[in-house]
Structure formats: C-alpha cells, structure tokens
XYZ file of C-alpha atoms in Angstrom:
379
model
C 82.465 89.513 75.831
C 79.867 86.944 76.822
C 80.713 84.706 79.791
C 78.914 82.143 81.922
C 78.701 82.964 85.615
C 76.922 81.788 88.772
C 74.508 84.590 89.694
C 72.896 85.079 93.106
C 69.823 87.324 92.912
C 68.422 86.918 96.422
C 69.989 85.917 99.730
C 68.391 83.646 102.281
C 67.622 80.560 100.216
C 66.812 77.474 102.261
C 68.799 74.257 101.906
C 68.835 71.897 100.152
C 70.138 74.205 97.474
C 69.708 71.495 94.878
C 65.981 72.235 95.274
C 65.895 75.966 96.076
C 68.658 76.684 93.495
C 69.858 80.089 94.729
C 72.569 80.173 92.059
C 71.664 80.254 88.383
C 74.217 79.769 85.612
C 73.618 82.642 83.237
C 75.221 84.277 80.238
C 76.327 87.805 81.146
C 78.294 90.602 79.535
C 81.834 91.165 80.796
C 83.466 94.481 79.904
C 87.079 94.793 78.844
C 89.530 95.529 81.666
C 89.822 99.181 82.646
C 92.865 101.012 83.938
C 94.831 98.818 86.329
C 92.615 95.790 85.630
C 93.153 92.326 84.172
C 91.005 89.837 82.266
C 91.520 86.339 83.680
C 90.336 82.993 82.338
C 89.235 81.154 85.454
C 90.566 77.594 85.573
C 89.558 76.535 89.101
C 87.477 78.078 91.879
C 86.926 76.729 95.401
C 83.636 76.618 97.301
C 84.106 78.392 100.628
C 81.908 79.135 103.637
C 82.352 82.826 102.851
C 80.393 82.183 99.644
C 77.844 80.162 101.580
C 77.382 82.981 104.083
C 76.334 85.295 101.247
C 73.943 82.691 99.846
C 72.236 82.151 103.212
C 72.236 85.865 104.046
C 74.427 85.793 107.154
C 76.948 88.099 105.409
C 74.783 90.621 103.538
C 76.035 91.841 100.181
C 74.443 93.971 97.448
C 72.353 91.961 95.017
C 72.380 90.708 92.317
C 75.929 89.405 92.519
C 78.242 87.076 90.621
C 79.849 85.228 93.516
C 83.043 83.257 94.120
C 86.350 84.496 95.514
C 88.904 81.642 95.797
C 90.354 80.965 92.352
C 93.300 80.588 90.023
C 93.531 81.139 86.301
C 95.405 82.502 83.310
C 95.807 86.119 82.239
C 94.075 86.780 78.909
C 94.384 90.555 78.547
C 95.627 93.526 80.547
C 94.301 97.051 80.844
C 96.277 100.275 80.689
C 98.551 100.805 83.658
C 99.395 97.110 84.135
C 103.058 96.567 83.315
C 104.009 93.517 85.381
C 101.709 90.842 83.959
C 101.441 89.387 80.472
C 98.848 87.234 78.703
C 99.575 83.610 79.539
C 100.756 84.313 83.092
C 99.176 82.174 85.817
C 97.677 83.950 88.807
C 95.922 83.340 92.126
C 93.079 85.665 93.097
C 93.100 87.431 96.464
C 89.750 88.499 97.895
C 91.007 91.705 99.509
C 92.573 94.056 96.966
C 95.136 96.420 98.458
C 95.543 99.928 97.101
C 99.113 100.277 98.369
C 98.550 103.879 99.466
C 96.186 104.020 102.449
C 97.565 104.015 106.003
C 97.113 100.233 106.642
C 98.824 99.433 103.321
C 101.629 101.869 104.151
C 102.052 100.097 107.488
C 102.431 96.736 105.733
C 98.905 95.527 106.572
C 97.224 95.133 103.155
C 94.530 92.884 104.630
C 93.133 96.032 106.256
C 93.190 98.164 103.085
C 90.502 100.814 103.515
C 89.614 101.359 99.822
C 89.666 97.582 99.323
C 87.237 97.023 102.186
C 85.002 99.784 100.877
C 84.925 98.337 97.372
C 84.201 94.841 98.664
C 81.299 96.124 100.735
C 79.810 97.925 97.743
C 80.291 95.004 95.354
C 82.651 96.847 93.007
C 86.227 96.462 91.852
C 88.940 98.462 93.618
C 88.457 101.267 91.075
C 84.800 101.555 92.057
C 83.776 100.228 88.664
C 81.517 97.341 87.736
C 82.428 95.237 84.708
C 79.530 92.747 84.752
C 76.192 93.511 83.117
C 73.085 91.779 81.881
C 70.576 93.502 79.644
C 71.975 96.856 80.681
C 71.733 96.176 84.427
C 74.829 95.981 86.608
C 75.799 92.780 88.417
C 77.877 93.246 91.562
C 81.306 91.703 92.047
C 81.946 89.381 94.988
C 85.028 90.492 96.922
C 86.513 91.887 93.735
C 86.698 88.434 92.139
C 83.346 86.927 91.014
C 85.228 83.730 90.395
C 82.388 81.273 89.654
C 82.609 82.246 86.007
C 84.686 81.159 83.050
C 86.271 84.646 82.879
C 86.557 87.596 85.258
C 87.882 91.142 85.160
C 89.654 92.024 88.408
C 91.982 94.669 89.757
C 95.675 93.971 89.290
C 95.777 94.396 93.070
C 93.639 91.259 93.409
C 96.190 88.985 91.739
C 99.427 87.239 92.669
C 101.514 85.725 89.885
C 102.536 82.074 90.329
C 104.640 79.556 88.425
C 102.894 77.771 85.588
C 103.697 74.246 86.785
C 101.397 74.418 89.842
C 98.046 72.734 89.035
C 95.194 75.232 89.026
C 93.020 73.097 91.351
C 95.674 73.305 94.037
C 96.694 76.883 93.261
C 93.141 78.120 93.883
C 93.297 77.002 97.525
C 96.166 79.372 98.267
C 93.934 82.394 97.643
C 91.679 81.867 100.667
C 91.896 78.600 102.635
C 95.685 78.596 102.872
C 96.157 82.350 103.241
C 93.563 82.510 106.001
C 94.366 79.303 107.893
C 98.130 79.158 107.668
C 98.363 82.933 107.970
C 96.343 82.951 111.201
C 98.927 80.637 112.751
C 102.071 82.135 111.226
C 101.233 85.845 111.070
C 98.430 86.559 113.532
C 99.399 84.101 116.256
C 103.115 83.897 115.504
C 103.222 80.388 116.925
C 106.709 79.262 117.927
C 108.217 75.790 117.929
C 107.240 73.828 121.033
C 104.043 75.777 121.780
C 100.633 74.125 122.023
C 97.782 74.803 119.609
C 94.097 73.930 119.444
C 92.066 74.458 116.256
C 88.262 74.686 116.370
C 86.412 74.157 113.091
C 87.969 71.844 110.521
C 86.834 73.208 107.204
C 89.379 74.148 104.581
C 90.657 77.073 106.643
C 90.831 75.131 109.926
C 92.657 72.193 108.398
C 95.043 74.612 106.703
C 95.707 76.012 110.187
C 96.518 72.495 111.392
C 99.060 72.236 108.573
C 100.427 75.651 109.494
C 100.836 74.637 113.137
C 102.745 71.544 112.060
C 105.002 73.649 109.829
C 105.677 75.975 112.797
C 106.773 73.046 114.977
C 103.938 73.196 117.520
C 104.387 70.512 120.161
C 100.674 69.762 120.521
C 97.996 70.287 117.890
C 94.495 69.488 119.115
C 91.777 69.423 116.463
C 88.199 70.194 117.548
C 85.106 69.679 115.387
C 81.655 68.081 115.435
C 82.556 65.702 112.578
C 84.368 62.485 113.427
C 85.366 62.180 109.761
C 87.102 65.560 109.816
C 88.737 64.732 113.133
C 90.115 61.570 111.566
C 91.381 63.590 108.590
C 93.093 66.028 110.959
C 94.792 63.102 112.692
C 96.005 61.764 109.363
C 97.437 65.209 108.590
C 99.397 65.332 111.848
C 97.123 66.558 114.655
C 98.365 65.044 117.913
C 94.899 64.729 119.504
C 91.242 65.304 118.662
C 88.163 66.319 120.650
C 84.600 66.184 119.386
C 83.013 69.585 120.019
C 79.685 67.916 120.864
C 81.282 66.315 123.920
C 79.986 68.189 127.004
C 83.484 67.878 128.470
C 85.248 69.198 125.340
C 86.675 72.276 127.052
C 87.997 70.312 130.006
C 89.509 67.660 127.715
C 91.500 70.283 125.833
C 92.644 71.803 129.109
C 93.699 68.405 130.429
C 95.583 67.542 127.241
C 97.508 70.817 127.432
C 98.061 71.035 131.165
C 95.685 73.935 131.804
C 94.930 75.264 128.329
C 96.619 75.695 124.969
C 99.082 78.486 124.282
C 97.051 79.351 121.187
C 93.467 78.464 120.296
C 92.276 79.244 116.771
C 88.547 79.437 116.019
C 87.281 79.019 112.460
C 83.737 77.737 113.014
C 82.104 81.155 112.677
C 79.808 80.500 115.646
C 79.689 82.671 118.751
C 79.621 79.686 121.111
C 82.710 78.246 119.430
C 84.679 81.418 120.142
C 83.526 81.405 123.752
C 84.750 77.812 124.040
C 88.013 78.761 122.370
C 88.605 81.416 125.035
C 87.943 78.863 127.783
C 90.378 76.405 126.163
C 93.174 78.988 126.189
C 95.693 78.990 129.030
C 96.428 81.875 131.374
C 98.562 84.307 129.406
C 97.585 82.594 126.158
C 96.159 83.886 122.896
C 92.766 83.226 121.335
C 92.580 83.948 117.610
C 89.412 83.992 115.530
C 89.001 84.110 111.773
C 85.380 82.933 111.961
C 82.756 85.271 110.531
C 79.384 84.747 112.210
C 76.392 86.974 111.315
C 77.077 90.653 112.106
C 74.701 90.713 115.081
C 76.607 88.004 117.009
C 78.570 89.395 119.964
C 81.122 87.936 122.363
C 80.791 88.233 126.143
C 84.137 88.089 127.966
C 84.918 87.916 131.650
C 86.942 91.101 131.962
C 88.622 90.017 135.202
C 90.057 86.921 133.509
C 91.118 89.001 130.499
C 93.058 91.371 132.748
C 94.255 89.218 135.642
C 95.277 86.319 133.402
C 96.839 88.598 130.777
C 94.842 87.053 127.972
C 94.976 88.125 124.320
C 92.024 87.887 121.942
C 92.838 88.668 118.303
C 90.940 88.829 115.063
C 92.559 87.557 111.888
C 91.469 88.568 108.392
C 93.088 86.792 105.441
C 95.560 85.504 107.987
C 97.076 88.975 108.498
C 98.816 88.204 105.226
C 100.839 90.162 102.735
C 99.672 88.092 99.741
C 102.551 88.926 97.379
C 104.957 87.758 100.099
C 103.025 84.881 101.634
C 101.485 83.036 98.683
C 104.929 82.309 97.132
C 106.222 81.258 100.578
C 103.344 78.865 101.177
C 103.659 77.422 97.691
C 107.371 76.830 98.361
C 106.496 75.010 101.589
C 103.953 72.917 99.690
C 106.510 71.929 97.083
C 108.970 71.023 99.827
C 106.387 68.626 101.290
C 105.982 70.687 104.472
C 102.510 72.046 103.733
C 100.443 69.318 101.987
C 97.668 71.611 100.793
C 96.451 69.022 98.287
C 95.030 67.071 101.256
C 92.361 69.790 101.566
C 90.936 69.046 98.118
C 87.771 66.934 98.398
C 87.048 66.712 94.675
C 85.996 68.705 91.642
C 82.641 69.585 90.103
C 81.360 71.363 87.039
C 79.871 74.846 87.231
C 76.402 73.410 86.607
C 76.709 71.394 89.836
C 77.424 74.375 92.054
C 74.144 74.332 94.023
C 74.643 70.667 94.833
C 78.235 71.482 95.790
C 77.083 74.057 98.319
C 74.717 71.474 99.795
C 77.717 69.253 100.468
C 79.607 72.162 102.012
C 76.585 73.140 104.138
C 76.279 69.552 105.388
C 79.960 69.428 106.322
C 80.505 66.524 103.946
C 83.522 68.079 102.216
C 86.552 70.192 103.048
C 87.125 71.949 99.720
C 85.259 71.290 96.490
C 86.658 73.023 93.438
C 84.818 74.009 90.283
C 87.119 72.776 87.527
C 86.540 74.881 84.431
C 89.105 72.931 82.433
C 87.884 69.373 82.945
C 84.283 69.744 84.152
C 83.127 67.291 86.746
C 85.190 64.398 87.995
C-alpha cells in the first residue's frame, strides 16, 4: 500500500530545520505485515530528542530512514502468527522490541533484548525484514517503528494493547517519555517514599520523571534545567524546588537543599557535563541514574576514590528498565487515577507537514512534547 512518511536521507542537517528541511514528506510503498507483524494506522506520534539525535547525526543510524518511534494507533491487519490482536484494537508502540527468548528477556529484562538491539541498530524490524520501499529501494525502519507516517508495519513485539477510551495524543506519550522517565525512577532507581530526588533535564522524559518521583512519595524533588519556563512548569507539577543549571552554584544549591546531596539524581539532558554535575549532586551512598544519550564518543570521568569510599552507585537506564506489557498498563492506571498527570507533558499538536518546524521548536527547548496528530491535523 502507499503511505505518506517523513523520510530522512542524510544526517547532520543544520538548524533551523524549517530552512534546511532534513525531513521530506514522501509517498512510499509499505508491504503487508509478515509473520508475527502488524499493520497499524498511526493516530498520534510524539517528537522526541531521540529522533532529533538521528536528524543531527549524534546517534548514527543507517540511511535513508523513515523516522519516529513514540506513537499510538489502531490495528488494521495482522500477519500470520499473531493471535492476540485484532483489527480495531488500540496499541502503543514500544521502541525496543523484545524477542522473549534471549537471555536478557528470559531474565525479565526486555529492554536489553539482544535481537531487538541488533535489529534497531541495523534499521530493520525484529524479524530482520524491511517493509518500506521506494522505487525498489529499501527504506530503513527507525527503532522498529517508523512512526512519522500514516501507517506502519511493526513487529507484534513492538506493541502493547491499550483500552480504546484513552485519547491517542496522550497514549503516544506512554511509549517513550513516560516509560523512560517514570521507569527510571520506579524501576531503575527504585525510589522509596521519603527519599530525596533531583532531576536534571526537563524535556518530556525529565518531567515524566518528576511525576514519577511524586507518585513514589519522594520527600524532595528538585528540578534542574537551563529554562526558567520549564522550571516553572516543574514547580506547577509538584517539584519542591528548582535550580537553574546555568547558575555557577547549581551543584552547591542542590547539596544545600538536600543536606549534602540527593539520595537519587536522574540525568536526562544527554550532555556529559550534566552527568558529571549529577554525580556531584548525589549524596554519599546515593545513586546517580542516567537515561541521557549523548554522542557515542562522549565519556564520563569519575573520581574512583569517591566511588569506592562513598559507596556510590552510577546506573544507566534504557526505556526505564521497563517491562512494557506490565508497566504501560500500570502507568495508564495511575494517570486515570489522577496520580500521574501525563497530559501536562503535551505542548500541542501539529500536522505531518509541519514536522521540520516542530523539530526546530524541540531543538530550541520551546516545547516539552509536540505530537503529530494524524486524525485532526494541526491545532
């Protein structure tokens, strides 16, 4: 079938993207779903820094590629071997498919699925296949989703079924921002009631982490960012204090607010210096967690004596150490109960033809989460 998709042919475009236009909206051929695959009509897809990092080249991927990975939609057709979804079902996409058979999957850590990671790196579906073509040439899949398109074929292992009464614009956020941010707090950090938390980087993932810390009952939640607007938004969501990261005394202010450092510091800025600051904001015996993804050549220098003598923990978090089929329904339930107001992350909607301008706004830090609304166009 013919579909419209946002295609990236070369990485490294220079902002403003409204002028350089790295993404072109093109008509491409989408194959029918193969074994274990599903055809989904995309209803909403969020703009994430992980997409932006492919556009600017800091996270290299095979080109050309149909990008987008945070989305929700409706099942249109199923391939052979899929017996637990039906046309008309609503689903959230997950950007790390899990095979269910490799050692990490067997250990209950699907975020570390080895075949899934391999497929994502190669720009294929979990099966190794490619279902997108144009004039006989293959177009790579982005993280098994390629969600900036009106339809996508994905592995069944990339989907979580949801109730039909959840609006698609909100549902899309659970596939990346919420899984990653809330999961980092709940699963990776395992924050307990009464503990102190600092969050560095207040994009969609960082603000979701703030919401997760509130849901966990953290006693202090200190939001850190360079944007006063985002700091104000974090306060309105429930952060107990804010610190502007540009302040030369930012580290000391966090340490003073927490009496020597936070129990947990979460870094989502994707900048090496931010992670170094996060480590310095963490108390003796505390835990520093990062879900930021800087360019692959960025390294972290740690003082080994402090790591050992202060019994520090530094942890990475990918997709919030989540089990998506378990956690997405749980987070949706918390949202419906009013304990995880994910809708506060939504900055607005745009049409697919406005996607380059949307990434300019994300690059400038002017929005938290913009969503391409395929049902209503721009708003």
